[in-house]
Coordinates of C-alpha atoms and ligand atoms in Angstrom, one line a residue:
M1 CA -16.1 60.7 53.9
R2 CA -14.5 57.9 54.5
A3 CA -13.6 55.9 57.5
S4 CA -10.0 56.4 57.3
Q5 CA -10.3 59.7 56.5
I6 CA -12.1 60.2 59.8
I7 CA -9.1 58.1 61.5
Y8 CA -6.8 60.2 60.0
L9 CA -8.3 63.9 60.7
S10 CA -8.7 62.5 64.3
L11 CA -5.2 61.7 64.9
L12 CA -4.0 65.2 63.6
C13 CA -6.3 66.7 67.1
Y14 CA -5.9 63.6 69.7
M15 CA -1.5 63.4 70.3
P16 CA -2.3 60.2 72.1
L17 CA -3.6 58.2 68.9
L18 CA -0.4 59.6 67.4
R19 CA 1.3 56.8 69.5
V20 CA -0.8 54.2 68.1
K21 CA -0.4 55.3 64.6
G22 CA 3.5 55.4 65.0
D23 CA 3.5 51.8 66.7
A24 CA 1.3 50.3 63.5
S25 CA 3.3 52.2 60.9
A26 CA 6.7 51.5 62.9
D27 CA 5.8 47.9 63.2
L28 CA 5.0 47.5 59.2
A29 CA 8.1 49.1 58.4
S30 CA 10.3 46.7 60.6
A31 CA 8.1 43.2 59.5
E32 CA 9.2 44.1 55.7
Q33 CA 12.9 45.3 56.6
A34 CA 12.9 42.4 58.0
F35 CA 11.2 40.2 55.3
F36 CA 13.7 41.7 53.2
T37 CA 16.7 40.9 54.7
W38 CA 15.5 37.1 55.8
H39 CA 14.9 37.0 51.8
E40 CA 18.1 38.3 51.1
Q41 CA 19.7 35.4 52.7
Q42 CA 17.4 32.9 51.4
A43 CA 18.2 34.0 48.0
P44 CA 21.9 34.8 47.9
E45 CA 22.2 36.1 44.5
Y46 CA 19.4 38.3 44.3
S47 CA 20.9 40.0 47.2
T48 CA 23.8 40.3 45.1
D49 CA 21.9 42.1 42.7
A50 CA 20.0 44.3 44.9
G51 CA 23.3 45.4 46.1
S52 CA 24.2 44.0 48.8
K53 CA 27.3 42.6 50.0
A54 CA 26.2 40.4 53.2
F55 CA 25.3 37.1 51.6
N56 CA 28.1 37.1 48.6
D57 CA 29.7 34.2 49.6
R58 CA 26.6 31.7 49.4
L59 CA 24.6 30.6 47.2
A60 CA 20.6 29.7 47.6
D61 CA 20.0 26.5 49.8
L62 CA 17.9 24.0 47.1
S63 CA 17.9 20.9 49.9
M64 CA 14.4 19.6 50.1
G65 CA 14.6 20.8 53.6
A66 CA 14.4 24.5 52.5
F67 CA 10.7 24.1 51.4
D68 CA 9.8 23.8 55.4
A69 CA 12.7 26.0 56.8
D70 CA 11.0 29.0 54.3
Y71 CA 7.5 27.9 54.9
F72 CA 7.7 28.1 58.5
A73 CA 9.8 31.3 57.9
V74 CA 6.8 33.2 56.0
E75 CA 4.2 32.0 58.7
G76 CA 6.0 33.9 61.3
F77 CA 5.7 37.2 58.6
I78 CA 2.0 36.3 58.3
N79 CA 1.5 36.2 61.9
R80 CA 3.4 39.3 62.6
T81 CA 1.9 41.4 59.8
Q82 CA -1.8 40.0 60.9
A83 CA -1.0 41.4 64.5
I84 CA -0.6 45.4 62.8
D85 CA -3.8 47.0 62.7
R86 CA -4.4 48.2 59.2
S87 CA -6.7 51.1 59.9
Q88 CA -3.8 53.2 61.8
L89 CA -1.7 53.2 58.8
S90 CA -1.9 56.1 56.0
R91 CA -3.3 55.4 52.5
Q92 CA 0.1 54.8 51.0
Q93 CA 1.3 52.5 53.9
G94 CA -2.2 50.8 53.8
Y95 CA -1.2 49.4 50.2
S96 CA 2.2 48.8 51.2
Y97 CA 1.0 46.5 54.3
D98 CA -1.7 44.6 51.4
I99 CA 0.8 44.1 49.3
F100 CA 3.3 42.9 52.0
L101 CA 0.5 40.6 52.7
D102 CA 0.0 39.8 49.2
T103 CA 3.6 38.4 48.9
L104 CA 3.7 36.4 52.2
T105 CA 0.4 34.4 51.5
T106 CA 0.8 34.0 48.0
F107 CA 3.8 32.1 49.0
A108 CA 2.6 30.2 52.1
S109 CA -1.0 29.1 50.3
N110 CA 1.1 27.7 47.7
Y111 CA 3.1 25.0 49.6
Q112 CA 0.9 21.9 49.0
W113 CA 2.6 22.6 45.0
R114 CA 6.3 22.5 46.4
Q115 CA 6.3 19.0 44.7
F116 CA 5.6 20.2 41.1
G117 CA 7.3 22.9 39.4
A118 CA 9.6 23.6 42.3
L119 CA 11.3 19.8 42.2
N120 CA 12.5 20.9 38.4
P121 CA 15.1 23.8 38.9
V122 CA 16.8 23.2 35.5
N123 CA 15.4 24.0 32.6
F124 CA 16.7 24.9 28.7
M125 CA 15.4 29.1 30.0
E126 CA 16.7 28.9 33.8
S127 CA 20.2 27.7 35.1
F128 CA 22.7 29.6 36.3
Y129 CA 25.1 28.1 33.6
L130 CA 22.9 30.0 30.5
D131 CA 24.0 33.8 31.7
L132 CA 27.5 33.8 33.2
D133 CA 28.5 37.4 32.4
Y134 CA 25.5 38.0 34.7
I135 CA 27.3 36.3 37.8
I136 CA 30.3 38.8 36.8
D137 CA 28.2 41.3 36.2
I138 CA 26.4 41.7 39.5
A139 CA 29.4 41.0 41.9
P140 CA 31.6 43.1 42.8
F141 CA 35.7 41.8 42.3
D142 CA 37.1 45.5 44.4
T143 CA 38.6 44.4 47.3
K144 CA 40.2 40.6 48.4
G145 CA 37.1 40.2 50.2
D146 CA 35.0 40.3 47.1
Y147 CA 37.4 37.4 45.8
E148 CA 37.2 35.4 48.9
N149 CA 33.3 35.4 48.3
Y150 CA 33.3 34.6 44.9
I151 CA 35.8 31.6 45.1
A152 CA 33.3 30.4 48.4
R153 CA 30.4 30.6 45.5
L154 CA 32.7 28.6 43.2
E155 CA 33.1 26.1 45.8
A156 CA 29.5 26.0 47.0
R157 CA 28.5 25.4 43.5
P158 CA 28.8 21.3 43.3
K159 CA 26.7 20.9 46.3
Q160 CA 23.6 22.9 44.8
I161 CA 24.0 20.8 42.0
N162 CA 24.0 17.8 43.9
Q163 CA 20.5 19.2 45.4
I164 CA 19.1 20.5 41.9
M165 CA 19.5 16.8 40.6
D166 CA 18.0 15.5 43.9
R167 CA 15.0 17.6 43.5
M168 CA 14.8 16.3 39.9
H169 CA 15.0 12.9 41.1
E170 CA 12.4 13.5 43.5
A171 CA 10.2 14.9 40.6
I172 CA 10.6 11.5 38.5
R173 CA 9.8 9.4 41.7
L174 CA 6.4 11.8 42.1
G175 CA 6.0 11.9 38.2
T176 CA 5.8 15.5 38.4
T177 CA 8.5 16.0 35.4
Y178 CA 8.8 18.6 32.7
N179 CA 7.7 17.9 28.8
L180 CA 10.7 16.8 27.2
V181 CA 10.2 20.4 25.2
S182 CA 11.9 21.8 28.2
V183 CA 15.1 19.6 28.7
L184 CA 15.9 19.2 25.3
K185 CA 18.5 21.9 24.7
V186 CA 20.0 21.1 28.1
P187 CA 22.8 18.7 27.9
G188 CA 23.5 20.8 24.5
Q189 CA 23.4 23.8 26.3
I190 CA 25.9 22.3 29.7
A191 CA 28.5 20.9 26.6
E192 CA 29.0 24.5 25.4
V193 CA 30.0 25.6 28.6
I194 CA 32.1 22.8 29.7
N195 CA 33.7 22.4 26.5
T196 CA 35.6 25.5 27.5
P197 CA 38.4 25.4 29.4
P198 CA 38.0 26.6 33.0
V199 CA 40.7 29.2 32.4
Q200 CA 39.0 30.5 28.8
S201 CA 35.8 30.7 30.9
T202 CA 33.8 33.7 31.5
L203 CA 33.6 32.8 35.0
F204 CA 37.5 33.0 35.1
K205 CA 37.4 36.5 34.0
P206 CA 38.0 38.5 37.0
F207 CA 41.2 36.1 38.3
N208 CA 42.6 38.0 35.0
E209 CA 43.1 42.2 34.5
T210 CA 40.8 42.8 36.8
L211 CA 42.8 40.8 39.8
D212 CA 46.1 42.3 38.4
K213 CA 44.6 46.0 38.9
L214 CA 44.1 44.5 42.5
T215 CA 46.8 45.9 45.1
L216 CA 47.6 43.0 46.5
G217 CA 50.8 41.0 47.2
Q218 CA 51.7 38.0 44.6
T219 CA 51.6 35.8 46.5
D220 CA 47.7 36.8 47.3
K221 CA 47.1 36.9 44.0
D222 CA 48.6 33.4 43.2
D223 CA 46.9 32.2 45.6
M224 CA 43.8 33.1 44.6
R225 CA 44.0 31.9 41.0
A226 CA 45.0 28.8 42.1
R227 CA 41.9 28.5 44.0
G228 CA 39.7 29.8 41.7
L229 CA 40.8 27.5 39.2
Q230 CA 40.0 24.5 41.8
G231 CA 36.8 25.9 42.5
L232 CA 35.9 26.2 38.8
R233 CA 37.0 22.6 37.9
G234 CA 34.9 21.3 40.7
V235 CA 31.7 23.2 39.1
W236 CA 32.7 21.6 35.6
T237 CA 33.0 18.4 37.0
A238 CA 29.6 18.6 38.9
L239 CA 28.0 20.4 35.7
N240 CA 29.4 17.0 33.3
R241 CA 27.3 14.6 36.0
L242 CA 23.9 16.8 35.7
K243 CA 24.5 16.7 31.8
T244 CA 24.3 12.9 31.8
F245 CA 21.6 12.6 34.4
I246 CA 19.6 14.9 32.1
S247 CA 20.0 12.9 28.6
D248 CA 20.5 9.7 30.1
D249 CA 17.9 9.5 33.0
Y250 CA 15.7 12.3 33.5
S251 CA 14.9 12.8 29.5
Y252 CA 13.3 9.4 30.2
H253 CA 11.3 10.5 32.2
T254 CA 9.1 13.3 31.3
R255 CA 5.7 13.6 31.4
G256 CA 3.2 11.7 28.8
T257 CA 1.3 15.5 28.4
Y258 CA 2.1 18.7 26.5
G259 CA 0.8 20.5 29.5
V260 CA 0.7 20.2 33.0
G261 CA -3.5 19.3 33.1
G262 CA -2.0 15.4 32.6
L263 CA 0.2 15.4 36.3
P264 CA -2.0 14.2 38.9
S265 CA -4.4 17.4 40.3
G266 CA -2.7 18.6 37.0
G267 CA -5.9 20.7 36.6
S268 CA -5.9 22.7 40.2
F269 CA -2.2 22.9 39.8
Y270 CA -2.8 25.0 36.5
R271 CA -5.0 27.4 38.1
A272 CA -2.6 28.0 40.8
C273 CA -0.1 29.1 38.5
L274 CA -2.4 31.2 36.3
K275 CA -3.7 32.7 39.7
W276 CA -0.2 33.2 40.9
H277 CA 0.7 34.8 37.4
L278 CA -2.3 37.2 37.4
S279 CA -2.3 38.2 40.7
L280 CA -6.2 37.6 40.1
D281 CA -8.2 35.0 41.0
T282 CA -9.7 33.6 37.4
S283 CA -10.8 30.3 35.7
P284 CA -8.6 28.8 32.8
P285 CA -12.0 28.6 30.3
Q286 CA -12.6 32.3 31.0
V287 CA -9.1 33.0 30.2
H288 CA -9.3 30.8 27.1
Q289 CA -12.4 32.7 25.8
L290 CA -11.2 36.0 26.9
G291 CA -8.6 35.4 24.7
M292 CA -10.5 34.4 21.8
R293 CA -12.0 37.6 22.0
E294 CA -9.3 39.5 21.6
V295 CA -7.7 37.9 19.2
D296 CA -11.1 38.3 16.5
R297 CA -11.2 42.1 18.0
I298 CA -7.1 42.6 16.7
T299 CA -8.0 40.6 13.5
H300 CA -10.8 42.8 12.3
N301 CA -8.3 46.1 13.1
M302 CA -5.9 44.2 11.3
Q303 CA -8.5 43.7 8.4
K304 CA -10.0 47.0 8.0
V305 CA -6.0 48.5 7.4
M306 CA -5.1 45.6 5.1
S307 CA -8.2 46.5 3.1
R308 CA -7.8 49.9 3.1
Q309 CA -4.5 49.0 1.1
A310 CA -6.6 46.4 -1.1
F311 CA -4.8 43.5 0.1
Q312 CA -6.4 40.4 -0.7
G313 CA -4.4 37.7 0.8
T314 CA -4.1 36.6 4.7
V315 CA -2.7 38.2 7.8
A316 CA 0.4 36.1 7.9
E317 CA 1.3 37.0 3.8
Y318 CA 0.1 40.7 4.7
Y319 CA 3.4 40.6 7.0
T320 CA 5.6 38.5 4.9
K321 CA 5.2 41.2 2.0
L322 CA 5.8 44.1 4.3
K323 CA 8.8 42.3 6.0
A324 CA 10.4 42.1 2.3
D325 CA 10.0 45.2 1.3
P326 CA 13.4 47.7 1.5
Q327 CA 11.7 51.0 2.6
F328 CA 11.4 49.1 6.2
H329 CA 14.8 48.3 6.2
R330 CA 17.6 50.5 7.4
S331 CA 21.3 49.1 6.2
S332 CA 23.4 49.7 9.1
A333 CA 22.9 49.4 13.0
D334 CA 24.0 53.1 13.6
E335 CA 21.1 53.9 11.6
I336 CA 18.6 51.9 13.6
L337 CA 19.8 53.4 16.5
K338 CA 19.6 56.8 15.3
D339 CA 16.0 56.1 14.5
F340 CA 15.0 54.6 17.9
R341 CA 16.9 57.7 19.2
N342 CA 14.7 60.3 17.4
L343 CA 11.5 58.0 18.1
I344 CA 11.8 57.8 22.0
F345 CA 13.1 61.8 22.2
N346 CA 11.1 63.6 18.9
R347 CA 8.7 61.7 18.7
I348 CA 7.4 60.7 21.7
Y349 CA 8.5 62.3 24.7
P350 CA 7.2 65.6 24.1
K351 CA 3.8 64.5 23.7
L352 CA 4.1 62.7 27.1
P353 CA 2.8 65.9 28.8
Q354 CA -0.6 65.2 27.2
L355 CA -1.2 62.0 29.5
F356 CA 1.3 62.1 32.6
K357 CA 2.7 65.0 34.8
D358 CA 5.2 65.6 37.4
I359 CA 7.6 63.1 34.9
P360 CA 10.8 62.1 36.8
D361 CA 13.6 64.3 34.8
N362 CA 15.8 60.5 34.2
K363 CA 15.7 60.0 30.7
V364 CA 16.6 56.5 29.0
V365 CA 19.8 55.5 27.2
V366 CA 20.1 53.5 23.7
K367 CA 22.3 51.2 23.5
P368 CA 23.7 48.2 21.3
L369 CA 22.8 44.6 23.4
P370 CA 26.2 43.3 24.1
Y371 CA 25.2 39.7 23.1
D372 CA 22.7 37.9 20.6
G373 CA 19.7 38.1 22.8
P374 CA 16.0 39.2 22.3
Y375 CA 15.6 42.4 19.8
G376 CA 14.9 44.5 22.6
M377 CA 14.8 44.7 26.2
Y378 CA 14.8 47.2 29.1
S379 CA 17.4 47.4 32.4
S380 CA 16.6 49.7 34.9
G381 CA 19.0 51.8 36.4
S382 CA 19.9 52.9 40.2
D383 CA 17.4 54.5 42.1
D384 CA 19.8 57.4 42.9
G385 CA 19.9 58.1 39.0
S386 CA 24.0 57.0 38.4
R387 CA 23.5 54.9 36.6
P388 CA 20.4 55.2 33.7
G389 CA 17.7 53.2 32.5
T390 CA 18.8 51.6 29.5
F391 CA 17.1 50.4 26.0
Y392 CA 19.3 47.8 24.6
V393 CA 18.7 46.9 21.0
N394 CA 20.1 44.1 19.4
L395 CA 22.2 45.2 16.2
R396 CA 23.6 41.7 15.4
R397 CA 21.5 41.4 12.0
P398 CA 20.5 45.0 10.8
N399 CA 19.0 43.6 7.4
E400 CA 16.9 41.4 9.2
T401 CA 15.0 44.3 11.3
S402 CA 11.9 46.2 9.8
T403 CA 11.3 49.8 11.0
F404 CA 7.3 49.0 11.1
T405 CA 7.8 47.3 14.1
M406 CA 10.0 49.5 15.9
V407 CA 7.6 51.9 17.6
S408 CA 5.4 49.7 19.5
L409 CA 8.1 47.8 21.1
T410 CA 10.0 51.3 22.2
L411 CA 6.7 52.5 23.8
H412 CA 6.7 48.9 25.6
E413 CA 10.8 49.1 26.7
T414 CA 10.9 52.8 27.3
V415 CA 8.1 55.6 27.4
P416 CA 5.3 55.3 28.7
G417 CA 6.6 51.7 29.3
H418 CA 9.1 49.9 31.9
H419 CA 10.9 53.5 31.5
L420 CA 8.5 55.6 32.8
Q421 CA 6.9 53.1 35.4
Y422 CA 10.8 53.0 36.7
V423 CA 11.3 56.6 37.0
Y424 CA 8.0 57.1 39.1
Q425 CA 8.6 53.9 40.8
A426 CA 12.3 55.3 41.8
A427 CA 11.1 58.2 42.8
A428 CA 8.4 57.0 45.1
K429 CA 10.3 56.0 47.4
L430 CA 9.0 52.4 48.0
P431 CA 9.8 50.0 51.2
S432 CA 12.7 47.9 49.7
F433 CA 10.8 44.7 49.5
Q434 CA 8.5 46.6 47.1
R435 CA 11.6 48.1 44.7
H436 CA 14.0 45.1 45.0
I437 CA 11.5 41.7 42.8
D438 CA 13.4 38.8 43.0
Y439 CA 13.1 37.5 39.4
N440 CA 13.8 34.0 39.3
K441 CA 13.0 30.7 39.9
Y442 CA 10.4 30.9 37.3
Y443 CA 9.9 27.0 37.7
A444 CA 9.1 27.1 41.3
V445 CA 6.1 29.0 40.6
P446 CA 3.6 29.0 42.8
Y447 CA 5.9 27.7 46.0
H448 CA 6.9 31.5 45.5
F449 CA 6.9 35.0 45.8
P450 CA 5.1 36.9 43.3
F451 CA 6.7 39.2 41.1
Y452 CA 3.6 40.7 39.7
T453 CA 4.0 40.7 36.2
A454 CA 0.4 41.3 35.6
Y455 CA 1.0 44.5 36.8
T456 CA 4.8 45.5 35.2
E457 CA 4.0 43.4 31.4
G458 CA 0.6 44.9 31.5
W459 CA 1.4 48.4 32.1
A460 CA 3.9 48.1 29.1
L461 CA 1.3 46.5 26.8
Y462 CA -1.2 49.2 28.1
S463 CA 1.8 51.9 27.0
E464 CA 1.7 50.2 23.5
F465 CA -2.1 51.3 23.2
L466 CA -0.9 54.6 24.8
G467 CA 0.8 55.2 21.4
E468 CA -2.9 55.8 19.5
E469 CA -4.0 58.1 22.0
L470 CA -0.4 60.2 21.6
G471 CA -0.8 60.4 17.9
V472 CA 2.4 58.3 17.8
Y473 CA 1.7 56.0 15.1
Q474 CA 2.0 58.2 12.1
D475 CA 0.9 55.2 9.5
D476 CA -0.9 52.3 9.1
Y477 CA 2.5 50.0 8.4
E478 CA 3.6 51.0 11.9
L479 CA -0.3 50.7 13.4
M480 CA 0.2 47.4 11.8
G481 CA 3.5 46.4 13.7
R482 CA 1.1 47.2 16.7
Y483 CA -1.3 45.3 16.2
G484 CA 1.1 42.6 15.0
D485 CA 2.9 42.7 18.5
E486 CA -0.9 43.1 20.3
I487 CA -2.4 39.9 18.9
F488 CA 0.6 37.7 19.7
R489 CA -0.6 38.7 23.7
A490 CA -3.5 38.0 22.8
C491 CA -2.8 34.5 21.3
R492 CA -1.2 33.6 24.4
L493 CA -4.2 33.8 26.6
V494 CA -6.0 31.1 24.0
V495 CA -2.7 28.7 23.7
D496 CA -1.6 28.4 27.3
T497 CA -4.6 27.5 28.7
G498 CA -5.3 25.4 25.4
M499 CA -1.9 23.1 26.3
H500 CA -2.0 23.0 29.9
Y501 CA -6.3 22.9 30.8
L502 CA -8.0 21.4 27.6
G503 CA -5.7 19.1 26.0
W504 CA -4.3 20.9 23.1
T505 CA -1.2 19.4 21.8
R506 CA 1.6 21.6 21.0
Q507 CA 1.4 21.4 17.4
K508 CA -2.3 23.1 17.6
A509 CA -0.5 25.5 19.8
I510 CA 1.7 26.6 16.6
E511 CA -0.4 26.3 14.3
Y512 CA -2.9 28.2 16.3
I513 CA 0.1 31.1 16.4
S514 CA 1.5 31.0 12.9
A515 CA -1.9 31.7 11.1
R516 CA -2.6 34.6 13.3
T517 CA 0.3 36.5 14.0
P518 CA 3.7 37.6 11.9
M519 CA 6.0 35.7 13.9
P520 CA 8.3 33.1 12.1
Q521 CA 7.9 29.6 12.4
A522 CA 11.0 28.9 14.5
E523 CA 10.3 31.9 17.2
V524 CA 6.6 30.6 17.5
E525 CA 7.9 26.7 18.5
I526 CA 10.6 28.6 21.2
E527 CA 7.6 30.8 22.3
V528 CA 4.9 27.4 22.5
D529 CA 8.2 25.7 24.3
R530 CA 8.4 28.2 27.2
Y531 CA 4.3 28.0 28.1
L532 CA 4.9 24.2 28.3
T533 CA 7.6 25.3 30.5
W534 CA 6.2 27.9 32.6
P535 CA 2.3 27.5 32.7
G536 CA 0.2 30.2 33.1
Q537 CA 3.2 33.3 32.8
A538 CA 2.3 34.2 29.1
C539 CA -1.0 35.3 29.9
A540 CA 0.2 38.4 32.3
Y541 CA 0.9 40.9 30.1
K542 CA -2.9 40.9 28.4
I543 CA -4.4 40.6 32.0
G544 CA -3.0 43.1 33.5
E545 CA -3.7 45.6 30.4
L546 CA -7.0 44.7 30.0
K547 CA -7.4 45.2 33.6
I548 CA -5.9 49.1 33.5
K549 CA -8.3 49.3 30.9
E550 CA -11.3 48.6 32.8
L551 CA -10.1 50.5 35.6
R552 CA -9.6 53.1 33.8
Q553 CA -12.8 53.4 32.4
R554 CA -14.2 52.5 36.1
A555 CA -13.0 55.9 37.3
S556 CA -13.4 58.3 34.0
S557 CA -17.5 56.7 34.2
A558 CA -17.7 57.5 37.9
L559 CA -15.9 60.8 37.8
G560 CA -16.9 61.8 34.5
D561 CA -15.3 66.0 34.1
K562 CA -13.4 65.2 37.1
F563 CA -11.6 62.7 35.8
D564 CA -8.1 63.4 35.1
I565 CA -6.2 61.1 33.1
R566 CA -2.8 62.4 34.3
D567 CA -4.0 61.8 37.5
F568 CA -4.7 58.4 36.9
H569 CA -1.6 57.7 35.5
S570 CA 0.5 59.0 38.3
L571 CA -1.9 56.9 40.7
L572 CA -1.1 53.5 39.5
L573 CA 2.9 54.4 38.7
N574 CA 3.9 56.1 42.2
N575 CA 2.9 52.6 44.0
G576 CA 5.0 50.1 42.4
P577 CA 4.1 46.7 41.5
V578 CA 1.0 45.9 42.7
P579 CA -1.4 42.6 42.6
L580 CA -4.3 43.6 40.1
K581 CA -7.3 42.7 43.0
V582 CA -4.9 45.7 45.1
M583 CA -5.1 47.8 41.9
E584 CA -8.7 47.7 42.1
T585 CA -8.6 48.8 45.7
I586 CA -6.2 51.8 44.7
V587 CA -8.6 53.0 41.8
D588 CA -12.1 52.8 44.3
D589 CA -10.1 54.7 47.1
F590 CA -9.2 57.0 44.0
I591 CA -12.5 57.8 42.8
S592 CA -14.2 58.1 46.2
D593 CA -11.6 61.2 47.2
Q594 CA -12.8 62.7 44.2
G595 CA -16.2 62.4 45.0
G596 CA -17.3 59.5 42.6
N597 CA -19.1 56.4 43.6
A598 CA -16.7 53.9 43.6
H599 CA -18.7 50.4 42.5
S600 CA -16.8 46.9 42.7
G601 CA -17.1 46.2 39.1
G602 CA -17.5 42.4 38.6
P603 CA -14.5 40.5 37.5
I604 CA -12.9 41.3 34.1
V605 CA -13.4 37.9 32.5
G606 CA -17.2 37.3 32.9
Ligands
NAG701 C1 1.3 31.4 63.0 O1 -0.1 31.4 63.8 C2 -0.5 30.3 63.6 C3 -1.8 30.6 64.1 O2 -1.7 31.1 65.1 C4 0.0 29.1 64.8 O3 -0.6 28.1 65.0 C5 1.7 28.9 64.5 O4 2.4 28.3 65.0 C6 2.2 30.6 63.8 N1 3.8 30.5 63.5 C7 4.8 31.3 63.6 C8 6.0 30.7 62.6 O5 4.8 31.6 64.5
NAG702 C1 43.1 34.6 31.4 O1 44.2 34.2 31.3 C2 45.1 33.5 30.7 C3 46.7 33.4 30.4 O2 47.0 34.3 30.0 C4 44.1 32.9 29.3 O3 44.9 31.4 28.8 C5 42.9 32.9 29.4 O4 42.5 32.8 28.2 C6 42.2 34.4 30.3 N1 40.6 34.0 30.4 C7 39.8 35.0 30.2 C8 38.7 34.1 30.2 O5 40.2 35.6 29.4
NAG703 C1 21.5 40.0 6.1 O1 22.9 40.2 6.0 C2 23.8 39.6 5.8 C3 25.5 39.7 6.3 O2 26.3 40.4 5.3 C4 23.5 38.1 5.0 O3 24.4 37.0 5.2 C5 21.8 37.7 5.1 O4 21.6 37.1 4.0 C6 21.2 39.1 4.8 N1 19.6 38.7 5.4 C7 18.7 38.9 4.8 C8 17.5 38.9 4.8 O5 18.9 40.0 3.6

């Protein structure tokens, strides 16, 4: 029996101790809630997204002073958390404590890197003006107060744009700027927004029909329209200044090397970014080696299929041939939607009970993506199930979609991937800070609160593998679709570390990926520019998947016949997003609980 079980039993017997347990438990819950509220106020758009109205009239403070203010606040939460006796907490609360402390210390321990990524808030993938629909979608427009909040935010935007330029000036002064590829498209992206007159912009939409429907005097409506338009004009002027600054100033001071390795202390900075994204201590050369091993293994799997089909050419030639084959094309968007639904509901769902139990009854829906974005993406619903989880599919170019890639994508985005992840998590009723992750400010990594991407994306990639165990891939073509997706995640380990740590050029990375994956050259270039902009981020998928497989192997060999894969999967899903270190603790506890011998294995990359 383990120490924590003894404590738990003794608590049931001795009333006086219950008070102590109650205190630790209540202290943790209130510290976590206080942090969540503080974080909402510090990141007002995150708060809006999480469904609160409290800070809807504000935007994030991107002043230089915010760096220190945030640090001191987080240090206070760390002190408060460390004063709680973890041994007095229940199992699940103990994990919550570990996640909480990891979230806080990951932020605070990277204070020294605040003058790197965090000084560069604008790039070709990140800025508020890139997704105007999102701003409108998350904000409520039901009352006069909602409109006043929205106007206040428009009026606050020019000040924030000035703060962004101040930061980028400082990055120039310190020599911690992006490579040019990260901002090359930015002036054009801004031009696209401000070349539309404010009154025709998406940001003005709420002032048209939506405002008309509100029961409010005409004078009030006219007044709000006028102030809204005035606010938008101010935003357009500020954006124009930002555009000029990027094209005439910042672009000339971008870093001379592709990767961050060329920055002062760049190697250590890259290690910090990698650790932040992987939630695991490992070294860039280890990740690089692991990537090459994975690429070889998957290539070998591909070659087995290709020789079964007596195909003589290269991997790239194989995929070119497959993509041109009419048998893998559908003529209309409707047929594609039908295929996806058939796949999810008739081919995958009926098989899930082989590997999962107590599956919450909350089914995913499939819809066309309303704009021309990625091929597929998942958006989680509301925790009460009133808004369902949605799998969006880009149907703009139905004739360019190949059906042999549908299976792995579906497993990844829906079940057992992101949708299953979300429904278990929603059912687990986790604390707010665990349920709502602030997926913003990728640029600020590692001086930022972690997203635990290695968990979320690692699980989704592991789900593509589970498709093999479930028998979902029904022929060699679908299997090749899976390998194509998988090898691409393995290549990321090689080229991300290659460019940021080992001095690879952009061209070398592009050639490496193009020779080994089905991806068209134009897409490979965008991918590589993404890796250059977000050091380490793309490595999280494969590392997370390998960690899950490693822990599964550890549990099944320690428990032998007693190992139930369905319990193991519940265990991983019921705790929501966790750092990989904590996932390891959770699995070791599970092994001990079931009477096995938990051993702390070495790191996955050894
Ligand atoms: C946290 O604790 C440390 C060490 O005791 C102390 O130096 C620091 O001032 C505390 N910070 C806050 C914000 O309470
Ligand atoms: C809002 O209404 C005005 C006036 O009818 C129109 O010119 C403008 O295009 C509309 N804007 C949007 C974004 O729909
Ligand atoms: C797909 O259809 C569009 C419009 O009908 C056409 O312009 C395009 O060339 C087609 N692409 C392929 C790959 O057939």
